[in-house]
Coordinates of N, CA and C in Angstrom, one line a residue:
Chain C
X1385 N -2.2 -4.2 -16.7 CA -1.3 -4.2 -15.5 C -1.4 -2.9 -14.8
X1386 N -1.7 -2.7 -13.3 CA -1.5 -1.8 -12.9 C 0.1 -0.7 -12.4
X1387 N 0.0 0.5 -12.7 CA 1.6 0.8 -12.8 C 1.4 2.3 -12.2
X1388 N 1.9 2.5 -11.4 CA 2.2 4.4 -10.4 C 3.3 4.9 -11.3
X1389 N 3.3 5.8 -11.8 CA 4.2 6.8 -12.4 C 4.4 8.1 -11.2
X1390 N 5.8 8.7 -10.5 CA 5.9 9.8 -10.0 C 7.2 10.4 -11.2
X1391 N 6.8 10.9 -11.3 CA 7.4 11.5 -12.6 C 8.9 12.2 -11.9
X1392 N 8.7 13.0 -10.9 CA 9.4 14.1 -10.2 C 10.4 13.4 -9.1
X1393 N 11.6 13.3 -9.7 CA 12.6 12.3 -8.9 C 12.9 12.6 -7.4
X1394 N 12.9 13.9 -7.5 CA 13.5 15.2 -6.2 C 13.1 16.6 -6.4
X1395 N 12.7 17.0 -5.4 CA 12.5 18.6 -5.7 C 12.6 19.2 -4.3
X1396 N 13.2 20.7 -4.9 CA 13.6 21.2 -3.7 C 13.1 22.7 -3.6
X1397 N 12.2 23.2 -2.5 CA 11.9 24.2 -2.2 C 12.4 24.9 -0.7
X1398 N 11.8 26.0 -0.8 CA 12.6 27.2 0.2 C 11.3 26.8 1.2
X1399 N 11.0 27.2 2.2 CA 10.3 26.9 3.5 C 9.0 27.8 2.7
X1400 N 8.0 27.4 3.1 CA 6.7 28.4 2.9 C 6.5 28.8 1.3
X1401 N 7.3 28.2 0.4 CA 6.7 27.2 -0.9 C 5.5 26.7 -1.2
X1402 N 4.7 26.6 -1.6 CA 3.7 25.9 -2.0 C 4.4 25.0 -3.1
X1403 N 4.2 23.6 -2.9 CA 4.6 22.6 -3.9 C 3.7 21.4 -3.8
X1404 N 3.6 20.7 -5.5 CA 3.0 19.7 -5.8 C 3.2 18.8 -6.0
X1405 N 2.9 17.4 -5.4 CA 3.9 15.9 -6.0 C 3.0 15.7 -7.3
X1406 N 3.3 15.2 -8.2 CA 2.6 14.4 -9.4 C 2.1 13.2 -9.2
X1407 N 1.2 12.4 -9.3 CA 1.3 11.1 -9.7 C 0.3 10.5 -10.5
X1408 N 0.5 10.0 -11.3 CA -0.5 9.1 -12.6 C 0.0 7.8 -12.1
X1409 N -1.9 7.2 -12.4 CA -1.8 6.0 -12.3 C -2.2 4.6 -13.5
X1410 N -2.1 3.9 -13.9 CA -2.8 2.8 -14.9 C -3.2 2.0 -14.2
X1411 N -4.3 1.4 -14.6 CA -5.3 0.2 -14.0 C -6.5 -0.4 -15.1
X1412 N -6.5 -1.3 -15.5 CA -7.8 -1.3 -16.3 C -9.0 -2.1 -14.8
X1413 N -8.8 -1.8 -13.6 CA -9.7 -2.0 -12.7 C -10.7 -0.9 -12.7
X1414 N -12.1 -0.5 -12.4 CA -13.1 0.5 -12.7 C -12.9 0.7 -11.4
X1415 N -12.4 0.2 -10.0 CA -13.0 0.8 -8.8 C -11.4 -0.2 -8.5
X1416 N -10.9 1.0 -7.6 CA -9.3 0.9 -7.1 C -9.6 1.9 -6.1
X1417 N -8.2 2.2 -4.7 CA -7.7 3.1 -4.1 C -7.0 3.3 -5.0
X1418 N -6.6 4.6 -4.3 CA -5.2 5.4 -4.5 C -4.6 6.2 -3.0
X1419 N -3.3 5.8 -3.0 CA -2.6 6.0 -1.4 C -1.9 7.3 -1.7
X1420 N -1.4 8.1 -0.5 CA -0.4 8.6 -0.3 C 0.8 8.3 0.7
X1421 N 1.5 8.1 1.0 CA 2.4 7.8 2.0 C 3.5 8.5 2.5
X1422 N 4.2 9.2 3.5 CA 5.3 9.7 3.1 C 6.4 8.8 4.4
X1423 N 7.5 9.0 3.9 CA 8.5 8.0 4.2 C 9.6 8.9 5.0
X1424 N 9.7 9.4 6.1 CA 11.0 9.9 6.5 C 11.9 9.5 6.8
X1425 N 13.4 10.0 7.1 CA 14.8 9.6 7.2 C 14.8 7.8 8.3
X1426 N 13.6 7.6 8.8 CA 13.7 6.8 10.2 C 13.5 5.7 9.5
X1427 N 12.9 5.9 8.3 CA 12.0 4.3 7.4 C 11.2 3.9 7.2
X1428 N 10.0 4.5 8.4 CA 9.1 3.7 8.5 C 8.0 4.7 7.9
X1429 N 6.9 3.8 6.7 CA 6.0 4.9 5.9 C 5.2 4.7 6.6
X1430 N 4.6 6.3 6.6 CA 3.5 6.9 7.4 C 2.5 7.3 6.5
X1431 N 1.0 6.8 6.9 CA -0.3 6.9 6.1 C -0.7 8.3 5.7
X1432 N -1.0 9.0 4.8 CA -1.2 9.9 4.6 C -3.0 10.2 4.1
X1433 N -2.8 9.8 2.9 CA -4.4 9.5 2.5 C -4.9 8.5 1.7
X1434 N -5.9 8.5 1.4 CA -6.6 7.1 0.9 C -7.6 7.5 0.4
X1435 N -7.8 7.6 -1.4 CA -9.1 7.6 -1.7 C -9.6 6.6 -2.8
X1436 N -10.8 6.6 -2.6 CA -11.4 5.6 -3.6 C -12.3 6.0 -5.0
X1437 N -12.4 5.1 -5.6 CA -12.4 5.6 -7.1 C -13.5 6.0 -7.5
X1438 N -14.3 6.2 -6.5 CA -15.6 6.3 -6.3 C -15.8 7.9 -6.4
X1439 N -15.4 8.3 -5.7 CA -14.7 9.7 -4.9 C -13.9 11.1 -6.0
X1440 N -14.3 11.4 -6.3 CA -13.8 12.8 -6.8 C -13.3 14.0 -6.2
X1441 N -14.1 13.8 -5.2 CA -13.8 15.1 -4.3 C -12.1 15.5 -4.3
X1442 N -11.9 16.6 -4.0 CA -10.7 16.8 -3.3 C -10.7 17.0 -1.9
X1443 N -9.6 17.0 -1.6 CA -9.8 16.8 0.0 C -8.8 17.6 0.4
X1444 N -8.6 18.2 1.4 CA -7.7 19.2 2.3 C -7.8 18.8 3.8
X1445 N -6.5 18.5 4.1 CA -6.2 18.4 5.9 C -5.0 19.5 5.6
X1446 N -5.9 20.4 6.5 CA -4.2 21.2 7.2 C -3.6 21.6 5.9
X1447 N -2.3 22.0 5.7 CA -1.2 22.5 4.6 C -1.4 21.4 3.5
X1448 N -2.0 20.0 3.4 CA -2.3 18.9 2.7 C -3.5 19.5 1.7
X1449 N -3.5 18.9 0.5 CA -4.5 18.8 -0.2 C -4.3 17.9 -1.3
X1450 N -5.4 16.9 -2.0 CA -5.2 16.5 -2.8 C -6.1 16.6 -3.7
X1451 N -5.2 16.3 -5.2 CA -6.3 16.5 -6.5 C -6.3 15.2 -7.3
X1452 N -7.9 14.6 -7.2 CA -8.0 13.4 -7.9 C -8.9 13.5 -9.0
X1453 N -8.3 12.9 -9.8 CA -8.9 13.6 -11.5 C -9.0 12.2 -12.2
X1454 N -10.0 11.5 -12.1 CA -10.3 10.5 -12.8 C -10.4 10.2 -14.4
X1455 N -10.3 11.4 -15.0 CA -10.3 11.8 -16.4 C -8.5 11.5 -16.7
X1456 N -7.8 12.0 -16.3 CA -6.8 12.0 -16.7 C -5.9 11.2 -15.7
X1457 N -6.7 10.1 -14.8 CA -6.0 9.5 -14.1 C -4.7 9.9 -13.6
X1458 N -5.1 11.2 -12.7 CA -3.9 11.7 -11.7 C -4.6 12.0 -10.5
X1459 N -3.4 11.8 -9.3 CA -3.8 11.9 -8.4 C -3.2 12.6 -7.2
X1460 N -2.8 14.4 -7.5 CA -1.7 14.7 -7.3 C -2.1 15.5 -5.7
X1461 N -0.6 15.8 -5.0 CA -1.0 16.4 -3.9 C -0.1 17.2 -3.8
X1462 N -0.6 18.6 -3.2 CA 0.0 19.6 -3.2 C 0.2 20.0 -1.0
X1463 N 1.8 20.5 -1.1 CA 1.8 21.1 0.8 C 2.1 22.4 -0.1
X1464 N 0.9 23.5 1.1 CA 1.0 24.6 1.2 C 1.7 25.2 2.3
X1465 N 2.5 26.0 1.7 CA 3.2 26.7 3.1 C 4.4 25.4 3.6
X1466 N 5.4 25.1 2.5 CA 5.6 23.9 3.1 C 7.1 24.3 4.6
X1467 N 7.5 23.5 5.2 CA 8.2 23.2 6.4 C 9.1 22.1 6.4
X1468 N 10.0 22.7 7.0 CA 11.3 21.9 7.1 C 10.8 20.3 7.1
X1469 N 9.9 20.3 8.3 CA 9.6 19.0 8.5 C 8.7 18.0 7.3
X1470 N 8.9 18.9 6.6 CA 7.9 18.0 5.2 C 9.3 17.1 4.5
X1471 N 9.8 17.7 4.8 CA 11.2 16.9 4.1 C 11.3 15.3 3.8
X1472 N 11.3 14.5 3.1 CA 11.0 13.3 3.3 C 10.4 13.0 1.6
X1473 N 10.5 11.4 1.6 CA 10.6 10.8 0.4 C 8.8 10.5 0.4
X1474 N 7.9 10.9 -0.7 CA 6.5 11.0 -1.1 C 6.1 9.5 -1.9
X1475 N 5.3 8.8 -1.6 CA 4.8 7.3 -2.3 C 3.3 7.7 -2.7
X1476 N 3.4 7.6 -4.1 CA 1.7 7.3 -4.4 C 1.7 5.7 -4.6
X1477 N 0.8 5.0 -4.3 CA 0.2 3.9 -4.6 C -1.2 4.0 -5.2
X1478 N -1.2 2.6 -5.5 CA -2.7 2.4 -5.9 C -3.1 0.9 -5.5
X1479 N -4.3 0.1 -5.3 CA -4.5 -1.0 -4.8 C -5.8 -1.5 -5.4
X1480 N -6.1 -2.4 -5.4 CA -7.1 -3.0 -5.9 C -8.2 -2.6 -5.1
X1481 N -9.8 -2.9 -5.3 CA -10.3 -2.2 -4.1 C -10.7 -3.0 -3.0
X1482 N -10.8 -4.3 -3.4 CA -10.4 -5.4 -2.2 C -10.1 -5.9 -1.4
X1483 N -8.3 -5.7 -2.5 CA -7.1 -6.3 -1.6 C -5.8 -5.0 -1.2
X1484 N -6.5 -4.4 -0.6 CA -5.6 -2.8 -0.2 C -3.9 -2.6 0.5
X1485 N -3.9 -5.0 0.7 CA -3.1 -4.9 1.5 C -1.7 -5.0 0.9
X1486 N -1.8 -5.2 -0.6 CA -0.8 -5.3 -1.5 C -1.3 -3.7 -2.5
X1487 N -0.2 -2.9 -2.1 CA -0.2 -1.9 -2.9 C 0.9 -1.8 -4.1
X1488 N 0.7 -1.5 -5.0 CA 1.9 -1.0 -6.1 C 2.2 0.6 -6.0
X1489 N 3.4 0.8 -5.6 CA 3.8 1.8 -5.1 C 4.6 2.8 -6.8
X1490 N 4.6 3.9 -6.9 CA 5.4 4.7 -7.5 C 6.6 4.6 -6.9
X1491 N 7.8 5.4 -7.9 CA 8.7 5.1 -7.2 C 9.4 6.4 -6.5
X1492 N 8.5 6.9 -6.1 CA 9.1 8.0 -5.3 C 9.0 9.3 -5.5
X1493 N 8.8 10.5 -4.7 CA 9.7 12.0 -4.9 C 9.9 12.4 -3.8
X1494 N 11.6 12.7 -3.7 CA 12.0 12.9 -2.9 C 12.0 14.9 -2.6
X1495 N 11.0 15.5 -1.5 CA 11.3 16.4 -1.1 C 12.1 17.4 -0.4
X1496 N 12.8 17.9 -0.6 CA 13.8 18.6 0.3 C 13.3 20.3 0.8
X1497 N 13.1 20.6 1.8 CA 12.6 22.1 2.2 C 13.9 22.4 3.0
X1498 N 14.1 23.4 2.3 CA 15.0 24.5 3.0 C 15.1 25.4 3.8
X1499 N 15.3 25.6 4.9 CA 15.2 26.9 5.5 C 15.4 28.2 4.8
Chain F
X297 N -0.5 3.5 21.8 CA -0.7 2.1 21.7 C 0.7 1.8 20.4
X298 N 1.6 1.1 21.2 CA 2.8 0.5 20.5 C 2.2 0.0 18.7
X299 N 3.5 0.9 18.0 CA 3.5 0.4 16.7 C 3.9 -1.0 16.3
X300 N 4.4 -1.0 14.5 CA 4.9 -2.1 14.2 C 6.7 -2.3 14.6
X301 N 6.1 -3.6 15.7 CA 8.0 -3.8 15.3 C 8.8 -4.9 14.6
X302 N 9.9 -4.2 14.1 CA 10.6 -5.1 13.6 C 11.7 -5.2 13.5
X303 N 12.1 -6.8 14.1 CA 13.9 -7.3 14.5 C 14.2 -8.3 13.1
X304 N 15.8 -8.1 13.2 CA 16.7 -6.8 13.6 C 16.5 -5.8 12.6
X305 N 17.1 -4.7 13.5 CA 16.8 -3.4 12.1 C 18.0 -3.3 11.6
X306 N 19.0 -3.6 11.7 CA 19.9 -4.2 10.7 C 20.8 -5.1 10.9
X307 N 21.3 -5.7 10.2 CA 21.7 -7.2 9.9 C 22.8 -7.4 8.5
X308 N 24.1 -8.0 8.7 CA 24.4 -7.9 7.5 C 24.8 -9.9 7.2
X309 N 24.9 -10.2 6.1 CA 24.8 -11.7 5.9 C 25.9 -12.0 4.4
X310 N 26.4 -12.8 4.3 CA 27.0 -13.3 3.2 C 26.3 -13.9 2.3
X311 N 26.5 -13.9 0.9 CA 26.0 -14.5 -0.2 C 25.9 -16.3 0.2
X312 N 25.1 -17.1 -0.2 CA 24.6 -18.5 0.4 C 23.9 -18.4 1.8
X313 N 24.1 -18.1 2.3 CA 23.4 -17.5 4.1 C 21.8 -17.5 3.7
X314 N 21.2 -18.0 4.9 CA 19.8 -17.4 4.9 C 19.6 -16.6 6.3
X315 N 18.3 -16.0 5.7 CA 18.1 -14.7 7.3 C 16.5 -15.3 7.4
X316 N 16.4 -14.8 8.5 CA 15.0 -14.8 9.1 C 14.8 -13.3 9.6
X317 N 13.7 -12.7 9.4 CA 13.1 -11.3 10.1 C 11.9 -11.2 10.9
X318 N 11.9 -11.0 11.9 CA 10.6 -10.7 12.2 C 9.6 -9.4 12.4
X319 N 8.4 -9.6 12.7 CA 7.6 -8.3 12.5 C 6.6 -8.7 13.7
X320 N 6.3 -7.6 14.6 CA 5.2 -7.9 15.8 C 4.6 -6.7 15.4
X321 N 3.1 -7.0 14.7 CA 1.8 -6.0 14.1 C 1.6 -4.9 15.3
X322 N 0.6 -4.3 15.0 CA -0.3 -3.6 16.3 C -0.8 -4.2 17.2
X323 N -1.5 -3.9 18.1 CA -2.1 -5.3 18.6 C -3.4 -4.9 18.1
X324 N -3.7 -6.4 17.9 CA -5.5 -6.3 17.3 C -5.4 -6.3 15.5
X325 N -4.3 -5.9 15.1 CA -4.4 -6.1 13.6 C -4.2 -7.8 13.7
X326 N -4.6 -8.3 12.4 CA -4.5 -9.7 12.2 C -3.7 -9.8 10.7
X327 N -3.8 -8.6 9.7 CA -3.0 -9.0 8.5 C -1.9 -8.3 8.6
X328 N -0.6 -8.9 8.5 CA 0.5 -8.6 8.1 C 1.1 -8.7 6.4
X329 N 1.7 -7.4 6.4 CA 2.5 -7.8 4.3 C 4.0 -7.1 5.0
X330 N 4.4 -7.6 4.3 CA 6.0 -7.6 3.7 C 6.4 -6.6 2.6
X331 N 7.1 -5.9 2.5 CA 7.0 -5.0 1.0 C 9.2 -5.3 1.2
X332 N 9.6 -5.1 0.1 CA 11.5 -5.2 0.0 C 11.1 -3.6 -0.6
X333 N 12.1 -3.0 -0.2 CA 12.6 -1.9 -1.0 C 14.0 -1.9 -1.5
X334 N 14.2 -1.2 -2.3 CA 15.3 -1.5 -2.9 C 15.6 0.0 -3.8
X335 N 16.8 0.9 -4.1 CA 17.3 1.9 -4.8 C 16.8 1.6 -6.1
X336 N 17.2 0.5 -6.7 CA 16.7 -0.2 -8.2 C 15.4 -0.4 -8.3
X337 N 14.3 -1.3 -7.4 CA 13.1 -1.2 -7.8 C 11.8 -1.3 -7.4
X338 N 12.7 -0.1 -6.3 CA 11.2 0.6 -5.4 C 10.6 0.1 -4.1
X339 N 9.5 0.4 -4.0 CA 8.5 -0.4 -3.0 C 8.3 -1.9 -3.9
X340 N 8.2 -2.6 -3.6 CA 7.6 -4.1 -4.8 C 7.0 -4.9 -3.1
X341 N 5.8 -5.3 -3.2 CA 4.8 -6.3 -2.4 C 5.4 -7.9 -2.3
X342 N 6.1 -8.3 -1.0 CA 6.4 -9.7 -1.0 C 5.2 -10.7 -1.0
X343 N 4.5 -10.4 0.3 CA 3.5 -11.5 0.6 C 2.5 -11.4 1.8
X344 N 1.4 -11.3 1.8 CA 0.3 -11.0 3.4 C 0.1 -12.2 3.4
X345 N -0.2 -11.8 4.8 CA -0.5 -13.2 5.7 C -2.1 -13.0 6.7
X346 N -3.0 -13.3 6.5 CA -4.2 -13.2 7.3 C -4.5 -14.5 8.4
X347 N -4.7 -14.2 9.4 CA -5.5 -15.6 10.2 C -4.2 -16.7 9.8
X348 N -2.8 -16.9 9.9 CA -1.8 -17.8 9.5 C -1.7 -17.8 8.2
X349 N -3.0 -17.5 7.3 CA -2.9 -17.7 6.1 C -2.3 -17.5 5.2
X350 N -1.6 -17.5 4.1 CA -0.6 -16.4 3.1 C -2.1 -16.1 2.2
X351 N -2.2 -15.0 2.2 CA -3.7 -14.3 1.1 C -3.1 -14.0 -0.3
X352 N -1.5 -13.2 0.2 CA -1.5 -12.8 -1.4 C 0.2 -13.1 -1.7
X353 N 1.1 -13.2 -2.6 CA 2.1 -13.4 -3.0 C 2.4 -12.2 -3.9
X354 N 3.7 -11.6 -3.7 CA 4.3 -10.8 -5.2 C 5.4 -11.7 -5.6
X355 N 5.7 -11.5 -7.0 CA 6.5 -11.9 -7.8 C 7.9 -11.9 -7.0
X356 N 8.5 -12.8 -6.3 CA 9.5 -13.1 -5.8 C 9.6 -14.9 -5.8
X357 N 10.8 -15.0 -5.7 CA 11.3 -16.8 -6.2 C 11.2 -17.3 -5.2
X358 N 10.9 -18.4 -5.2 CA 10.6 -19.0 -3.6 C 11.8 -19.1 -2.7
X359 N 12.4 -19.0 -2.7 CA 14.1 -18.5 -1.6 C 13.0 -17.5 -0.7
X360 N 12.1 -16.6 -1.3 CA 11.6 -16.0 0.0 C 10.2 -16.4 0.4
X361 N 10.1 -16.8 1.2 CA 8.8 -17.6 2.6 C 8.6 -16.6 4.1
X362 N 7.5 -17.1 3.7 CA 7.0 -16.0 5.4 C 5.9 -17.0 5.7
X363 N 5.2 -16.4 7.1 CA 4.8 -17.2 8.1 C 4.2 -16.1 9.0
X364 N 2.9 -16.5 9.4 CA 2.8 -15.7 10.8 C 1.7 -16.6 11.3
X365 N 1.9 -16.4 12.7 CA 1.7 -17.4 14.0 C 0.6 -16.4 14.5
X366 N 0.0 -17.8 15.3 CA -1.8 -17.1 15.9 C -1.3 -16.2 17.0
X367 N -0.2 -15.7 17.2 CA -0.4 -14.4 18.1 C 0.0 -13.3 16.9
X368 N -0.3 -13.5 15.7 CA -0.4 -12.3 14.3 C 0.9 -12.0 13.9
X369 N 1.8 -12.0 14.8 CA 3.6 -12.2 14.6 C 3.9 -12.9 13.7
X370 N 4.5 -12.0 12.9 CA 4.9 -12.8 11.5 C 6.6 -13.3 11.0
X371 N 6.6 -13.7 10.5 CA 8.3 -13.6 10.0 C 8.4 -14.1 8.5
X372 N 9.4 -13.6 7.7 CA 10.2 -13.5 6.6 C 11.2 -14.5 6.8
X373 N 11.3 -15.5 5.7 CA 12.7 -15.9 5.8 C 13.1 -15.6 3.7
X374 N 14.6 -15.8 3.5 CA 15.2 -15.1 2.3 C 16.4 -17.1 2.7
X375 N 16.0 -17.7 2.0 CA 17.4 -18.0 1.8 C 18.0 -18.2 0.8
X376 N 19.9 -18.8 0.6 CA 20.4 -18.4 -0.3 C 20.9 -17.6 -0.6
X377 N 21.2 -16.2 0.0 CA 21.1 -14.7 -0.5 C 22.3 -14.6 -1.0
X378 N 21.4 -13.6 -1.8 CA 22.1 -12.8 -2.9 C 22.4 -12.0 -2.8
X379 N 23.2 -11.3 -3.7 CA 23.9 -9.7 -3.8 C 22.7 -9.0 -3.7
X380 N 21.7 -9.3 -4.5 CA 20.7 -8.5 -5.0 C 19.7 -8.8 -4.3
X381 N 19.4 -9.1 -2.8 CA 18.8 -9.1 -2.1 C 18.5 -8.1 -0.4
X382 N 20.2 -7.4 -0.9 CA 20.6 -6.0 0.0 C 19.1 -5.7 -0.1
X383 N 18.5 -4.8 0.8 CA 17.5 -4.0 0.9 C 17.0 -3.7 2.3
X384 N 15.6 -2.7 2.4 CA 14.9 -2.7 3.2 C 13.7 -3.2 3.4
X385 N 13.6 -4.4 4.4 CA 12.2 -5.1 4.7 C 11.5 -4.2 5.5
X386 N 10.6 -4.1 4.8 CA 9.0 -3.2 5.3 C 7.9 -4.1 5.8
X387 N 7.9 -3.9 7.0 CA 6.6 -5.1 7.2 C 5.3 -4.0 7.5
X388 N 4.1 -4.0 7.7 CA 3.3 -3.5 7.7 C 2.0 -4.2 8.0
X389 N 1.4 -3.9 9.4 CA 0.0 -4.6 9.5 C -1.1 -3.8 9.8
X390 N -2.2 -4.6 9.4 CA -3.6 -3.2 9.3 C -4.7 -4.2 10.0
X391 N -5.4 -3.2 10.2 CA -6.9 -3.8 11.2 C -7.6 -4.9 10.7
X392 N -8.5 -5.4 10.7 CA -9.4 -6.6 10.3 C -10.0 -6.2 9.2
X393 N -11.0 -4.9 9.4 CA -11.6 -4.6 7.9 C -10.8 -3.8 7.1
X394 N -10.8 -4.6 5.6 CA -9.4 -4.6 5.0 C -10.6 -3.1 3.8
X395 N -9.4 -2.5 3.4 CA -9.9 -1.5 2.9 C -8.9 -0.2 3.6
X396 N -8.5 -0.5 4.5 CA -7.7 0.3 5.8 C -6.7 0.9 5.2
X397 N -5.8 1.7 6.2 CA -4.5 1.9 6.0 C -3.7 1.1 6.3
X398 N -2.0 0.9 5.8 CA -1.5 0.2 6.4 C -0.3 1.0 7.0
X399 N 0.2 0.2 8.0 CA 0.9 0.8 9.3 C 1.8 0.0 9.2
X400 N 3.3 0.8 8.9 CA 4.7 0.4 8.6 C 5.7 0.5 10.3
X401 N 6.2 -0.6 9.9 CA 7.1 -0.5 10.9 C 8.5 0.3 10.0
X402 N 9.5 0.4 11.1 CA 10.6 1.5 10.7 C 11.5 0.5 9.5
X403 N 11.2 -1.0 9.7 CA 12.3 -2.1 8.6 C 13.7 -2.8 9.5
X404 N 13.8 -3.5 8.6 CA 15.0 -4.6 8.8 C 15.7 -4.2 7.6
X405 N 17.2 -3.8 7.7 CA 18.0 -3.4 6.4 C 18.9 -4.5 6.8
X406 N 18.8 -5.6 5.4 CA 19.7 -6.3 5.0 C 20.6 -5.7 4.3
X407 N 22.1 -5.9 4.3 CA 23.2 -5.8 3.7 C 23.6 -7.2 3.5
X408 N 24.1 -8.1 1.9 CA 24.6 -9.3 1.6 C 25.7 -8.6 1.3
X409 N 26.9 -9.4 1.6 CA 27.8 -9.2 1.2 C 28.2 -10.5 0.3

């Protein structure tokens, strides 16, 4: 069975923090995505990133970066320098690699930045 | 280029009642999914719809049905409702070649009373 673990219920940092979300995933599929998503106060989840199981790399946009670690099936993302506006509830998913349009989602971490 | 929308964005209904929701995709996407959220248990995947077609189903009792019509406009219906049916409908539709992101509308918050 496939299953998102976010371990980290809520976390709260000061502005210009560096912070990391966690996420581990289970699959006995060999070739899956893995999502990010982040969800603010309005509802509506906004895409963040998408990688496939193919892929190792890590990747960096902007204050974004993520670390995908196929050994230990995690797939964590870290904001540098983070900002008020990061504030907002964090989704890892994962998906089959075919059917991307049903994801199984983690259940959340909720970020709070402080001024 | 206008997002996903979706009516109403909130709604409240009594236990026996059924609702209907709708969702109008991007334009040009063709698959629509459904996801419930819920405090208790999470994001959970209702049901996509491709070309009219339902492609995939999650674990939900048939009280909940969906549908989407050849202009890609979808709808949800829930009937019966339950207490434990309170939540947020996430609809979400993505481009043709599936592999994509998917693109959330803001939701429909049911309240059962």
């Amino acid at each position: 069975a496939q299953k998102v673990t976010q371990a980290q219920t809520e976390i709260s940092v000061v502005e210009k923090e560096d912070v990391t979300l966690d996420c581990v995933y289970e699959t006995r599929d060999t070739t899956y995505y893995l999502f990010w998503y982040k969800q603010p106060p309005s509802g509506e989840l906004v895409f963040l990133i998408r990688r496939n199981s193919f892929d190792e790399q890590n990747e960096i946009s902007g204050r974004y970066s993520w670390n995908f670690q196929k050994s230990t099936s995690s797939f964590n993302f870290t904001i540098t320098a983070s900002q008020v506006v990061d504030s907002a509830v964090y989704f890892c998913a994962l998906s089959e690699l075919y059917n991307t349009d049903k994801l199984i989602f983690g259940t959340g971490t909720r970020l709070q930045v402080f001024p | 280029k206008a997002g996903v929308t979706q009516t109403p964005r909130y709604l409240i209904k009594t236990r026996g009642q059924q609702v209907t929701l709708s969702c109008s995709p991007i334009s040009g996407h063709r698959s629509v999914s459904w996801y419930q959220q819920t405090p208790g248990q999470g994001l959970q995947f209702l049901f996509e719809y491709f070309s009219e077609t339902q492609r995939n189903k999650g674990n939900f009792p048939g009280r909940f049905s969906g549908r989407q019509f050849s202009n890609s406009r979808s709808e949800m219906n829930v009937s019966t409702l339950e207490l434990g049916d309170s939540a947020l409908y996430l609809c979400a539709s993505s481009p043709l070649d599936r592999g994509g992101e998917l693109f959330f509308g803001e939701g429909s918050r049911l309240t059962v009373l």
